[in-house]
JSON list of C-alpha atoms in Angstrom, two decimals:
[
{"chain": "A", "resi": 1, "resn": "UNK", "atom": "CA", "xyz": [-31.11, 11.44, -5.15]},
{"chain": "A", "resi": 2, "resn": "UNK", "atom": "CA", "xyz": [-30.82, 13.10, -1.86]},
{"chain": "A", "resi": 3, "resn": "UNK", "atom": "CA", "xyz": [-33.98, 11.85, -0.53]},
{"chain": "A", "resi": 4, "resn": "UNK", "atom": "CA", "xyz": [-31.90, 7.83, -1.08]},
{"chain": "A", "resi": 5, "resn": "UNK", "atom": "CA", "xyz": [-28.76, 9.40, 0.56]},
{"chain": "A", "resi": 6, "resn": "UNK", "atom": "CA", "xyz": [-31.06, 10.15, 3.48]},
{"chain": "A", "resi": 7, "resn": "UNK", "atom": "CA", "xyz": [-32.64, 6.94, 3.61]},
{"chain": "A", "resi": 8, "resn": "UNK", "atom": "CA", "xyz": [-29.35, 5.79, 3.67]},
{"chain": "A", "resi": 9, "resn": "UNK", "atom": "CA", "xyz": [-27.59, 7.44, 6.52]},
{"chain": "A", "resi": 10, "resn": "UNK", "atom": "CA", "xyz": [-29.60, 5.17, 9.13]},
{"chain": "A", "resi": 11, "resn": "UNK", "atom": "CA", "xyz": [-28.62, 2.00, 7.51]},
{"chain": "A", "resi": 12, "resn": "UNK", "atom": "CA", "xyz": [-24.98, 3.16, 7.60]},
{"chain": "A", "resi": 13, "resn": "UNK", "atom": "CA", "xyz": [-25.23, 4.14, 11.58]},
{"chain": "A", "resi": 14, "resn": "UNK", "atom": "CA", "xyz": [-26.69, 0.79, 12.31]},
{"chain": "A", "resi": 15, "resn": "UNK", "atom": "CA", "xyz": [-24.24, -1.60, 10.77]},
{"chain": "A", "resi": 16, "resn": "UNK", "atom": "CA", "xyz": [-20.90, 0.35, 11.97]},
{"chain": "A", "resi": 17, "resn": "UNK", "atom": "CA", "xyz": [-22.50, 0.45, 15.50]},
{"chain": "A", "resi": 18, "resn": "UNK", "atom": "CA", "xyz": [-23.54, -2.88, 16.12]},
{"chain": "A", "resi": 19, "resn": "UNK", "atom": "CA", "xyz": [-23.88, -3.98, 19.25]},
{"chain": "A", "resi": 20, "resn": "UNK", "atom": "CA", "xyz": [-22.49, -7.54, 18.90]},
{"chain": "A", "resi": 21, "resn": "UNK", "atom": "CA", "xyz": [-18.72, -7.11, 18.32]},
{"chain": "A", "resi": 22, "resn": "UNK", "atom": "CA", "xyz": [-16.23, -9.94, 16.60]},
{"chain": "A", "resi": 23, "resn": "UNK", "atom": "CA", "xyz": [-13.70, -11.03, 18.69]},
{"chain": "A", "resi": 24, "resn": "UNK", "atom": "CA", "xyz": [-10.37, -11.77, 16.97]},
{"chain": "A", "resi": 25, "resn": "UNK", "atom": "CA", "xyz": [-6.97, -13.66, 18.66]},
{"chain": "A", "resi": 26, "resn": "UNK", "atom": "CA", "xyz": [-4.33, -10.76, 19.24]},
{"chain": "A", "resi": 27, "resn": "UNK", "atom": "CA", "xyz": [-1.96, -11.53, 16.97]},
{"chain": "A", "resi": 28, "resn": "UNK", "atom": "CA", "xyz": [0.66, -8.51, 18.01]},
{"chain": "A", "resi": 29, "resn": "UNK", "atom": "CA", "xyz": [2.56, -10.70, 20.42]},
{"chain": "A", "resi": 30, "resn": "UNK", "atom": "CA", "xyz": [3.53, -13.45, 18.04]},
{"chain": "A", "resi": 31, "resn": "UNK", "atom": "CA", "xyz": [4.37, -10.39, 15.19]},
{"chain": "A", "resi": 32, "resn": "UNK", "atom": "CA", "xyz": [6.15, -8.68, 17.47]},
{"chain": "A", "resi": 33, "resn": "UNK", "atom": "CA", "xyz": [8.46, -12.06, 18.05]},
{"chain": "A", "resi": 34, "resn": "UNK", "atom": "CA", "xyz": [8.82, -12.51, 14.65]},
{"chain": "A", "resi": 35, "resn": "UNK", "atom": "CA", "xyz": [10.11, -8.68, 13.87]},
{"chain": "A", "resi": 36, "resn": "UNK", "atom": "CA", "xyz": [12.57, -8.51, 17.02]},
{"chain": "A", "resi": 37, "resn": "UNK", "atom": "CA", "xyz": [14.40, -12.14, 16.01]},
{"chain": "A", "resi": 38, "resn": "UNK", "atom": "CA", "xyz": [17.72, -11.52, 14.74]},
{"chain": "A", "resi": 39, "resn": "UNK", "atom": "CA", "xyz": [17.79, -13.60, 11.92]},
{"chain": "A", "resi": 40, "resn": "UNK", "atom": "CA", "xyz": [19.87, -11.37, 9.48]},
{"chain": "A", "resi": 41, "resn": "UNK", "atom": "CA", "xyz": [16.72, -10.39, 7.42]},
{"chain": "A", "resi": 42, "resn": "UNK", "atom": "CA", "xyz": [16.16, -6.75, 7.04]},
{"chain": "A", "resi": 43, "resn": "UNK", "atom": "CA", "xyz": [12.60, -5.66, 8.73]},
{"chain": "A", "resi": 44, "resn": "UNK", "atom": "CA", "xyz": [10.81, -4.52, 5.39]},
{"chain": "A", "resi": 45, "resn": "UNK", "atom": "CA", "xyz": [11.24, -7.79, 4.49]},
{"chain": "A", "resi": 46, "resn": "UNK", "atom": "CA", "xyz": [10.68, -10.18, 7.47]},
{"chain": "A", "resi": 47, "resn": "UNK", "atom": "CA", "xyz": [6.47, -9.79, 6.75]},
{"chain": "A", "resi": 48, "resn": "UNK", "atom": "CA", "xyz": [7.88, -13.15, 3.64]},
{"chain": "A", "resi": 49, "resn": "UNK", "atom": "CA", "xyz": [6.72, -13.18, 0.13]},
{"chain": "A", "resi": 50, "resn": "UNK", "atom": "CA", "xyz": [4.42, -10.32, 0.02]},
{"chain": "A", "resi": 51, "resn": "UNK", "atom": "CA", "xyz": [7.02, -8.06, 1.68]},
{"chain": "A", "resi": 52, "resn": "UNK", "atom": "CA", "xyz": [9.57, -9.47, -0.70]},
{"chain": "A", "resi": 53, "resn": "UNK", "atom": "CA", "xyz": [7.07, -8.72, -4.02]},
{"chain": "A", "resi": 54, "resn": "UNK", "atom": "CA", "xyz": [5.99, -5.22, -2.78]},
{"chain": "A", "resi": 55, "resn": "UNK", "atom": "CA", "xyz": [9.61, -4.29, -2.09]},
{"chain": "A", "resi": 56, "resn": "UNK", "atom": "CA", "xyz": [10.67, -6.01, -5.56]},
{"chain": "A", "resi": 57, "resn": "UNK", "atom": "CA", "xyz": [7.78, -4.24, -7.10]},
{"chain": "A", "resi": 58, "resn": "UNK", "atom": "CA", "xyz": [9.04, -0.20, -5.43]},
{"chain": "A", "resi": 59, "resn": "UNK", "atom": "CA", "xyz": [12.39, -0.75, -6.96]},
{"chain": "A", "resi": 60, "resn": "UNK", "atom": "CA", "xyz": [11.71, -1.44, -10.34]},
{"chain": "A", "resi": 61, "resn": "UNK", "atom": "CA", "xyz": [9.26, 0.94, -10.65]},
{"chain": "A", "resi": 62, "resn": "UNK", "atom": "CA", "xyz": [11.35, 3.34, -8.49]},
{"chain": "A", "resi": 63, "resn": "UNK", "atom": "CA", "xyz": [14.32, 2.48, -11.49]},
{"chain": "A", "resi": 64, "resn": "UNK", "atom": "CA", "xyz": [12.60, 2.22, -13.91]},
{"chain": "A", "resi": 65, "resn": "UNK", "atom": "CA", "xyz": [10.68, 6.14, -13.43]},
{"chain": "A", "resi": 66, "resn": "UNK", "atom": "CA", "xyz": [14.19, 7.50, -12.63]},
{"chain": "A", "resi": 67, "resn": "UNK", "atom": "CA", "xyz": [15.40, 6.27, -16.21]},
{"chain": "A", "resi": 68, "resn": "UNK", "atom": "CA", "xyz": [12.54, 7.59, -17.71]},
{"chain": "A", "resi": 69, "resn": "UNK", "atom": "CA", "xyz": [12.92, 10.81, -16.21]},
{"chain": "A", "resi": 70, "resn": "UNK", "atom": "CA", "xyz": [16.71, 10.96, -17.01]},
{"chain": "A", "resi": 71, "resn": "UNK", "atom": "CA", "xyz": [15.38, 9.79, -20.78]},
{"chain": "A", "resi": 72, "resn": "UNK", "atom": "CA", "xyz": [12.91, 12.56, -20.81]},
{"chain": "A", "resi": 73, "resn": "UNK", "atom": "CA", "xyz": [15.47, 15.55, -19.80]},
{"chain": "A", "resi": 74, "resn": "UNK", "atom": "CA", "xyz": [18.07, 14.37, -22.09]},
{"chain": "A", "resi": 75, "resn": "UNK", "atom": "CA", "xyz": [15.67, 14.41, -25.31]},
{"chain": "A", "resi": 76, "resn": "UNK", "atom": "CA", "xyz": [14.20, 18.00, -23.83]},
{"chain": "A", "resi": 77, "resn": "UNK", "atom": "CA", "xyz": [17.43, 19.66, -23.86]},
{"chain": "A", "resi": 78, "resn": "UNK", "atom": "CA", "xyz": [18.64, 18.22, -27.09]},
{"chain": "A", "resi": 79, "resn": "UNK", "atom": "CA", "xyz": [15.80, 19.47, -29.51]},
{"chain": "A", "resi": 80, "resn": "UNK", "atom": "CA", "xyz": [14.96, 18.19, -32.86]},
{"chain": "A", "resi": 81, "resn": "UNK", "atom": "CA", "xyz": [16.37, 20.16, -35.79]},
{"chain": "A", "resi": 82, "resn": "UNK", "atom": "CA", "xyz": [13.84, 21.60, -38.24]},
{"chain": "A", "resi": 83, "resn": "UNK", "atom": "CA", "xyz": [14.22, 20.05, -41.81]}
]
C-alpha cells in the first residue's frame, strides 16, 4: 500500500504544477457591480436563486433545531412517572 502511495506522489506533483495554465475572464469587476447596486436587496441574497435557497434552507433548519432543542429540554426536565 505504501509502495502505490509512493508511486503516486509524482503523478500528484505533475498535474497541480503544470506548466500550461487556464486562463479565465475576471469576473470580480462585474460581481463587484452587482453587490454595490442599491437595489433594496439585502447582500446575502443579491448572488439570486441559489443565495435565496441556501438562505431559505439555514432558517428552517436553524428553526427547526431550535424547536427540537426546546422539545428535547422540556421532555428532560419533566420525567416519565414509573407505573
Amino acid at each position: 500500500m505504501l509502495r502505490n502511495l509512493l508511486a503516486l506522489r509524482p503523478l500528484a506533483q505533475r498535474t497541480i504544477s503544470t506548466a500550461s495554465r487556464r486562463h479565465f475572464e475576471n469576473k470580480v469587476p462585474q460581481k463587484q457591480k452587482l453587490f454595490q447596486e442599491d437595489n433594496g436587496i439585502p447582500v446575502h441574497l443579491k448572488g439570486g436563486v441559489t443565495d435565496a435557497l441556501l438562505y431559505r434552507a439555514t432558517m428552517i433548519l436553524t428553526v427547526g433545531g431550535t424547536a427540537y432543542a426546546i422539545y428535547q429540554l422540556v421532555m428532560a426536565s419533566f420525567p416519565k412517572k414509573p407505573e
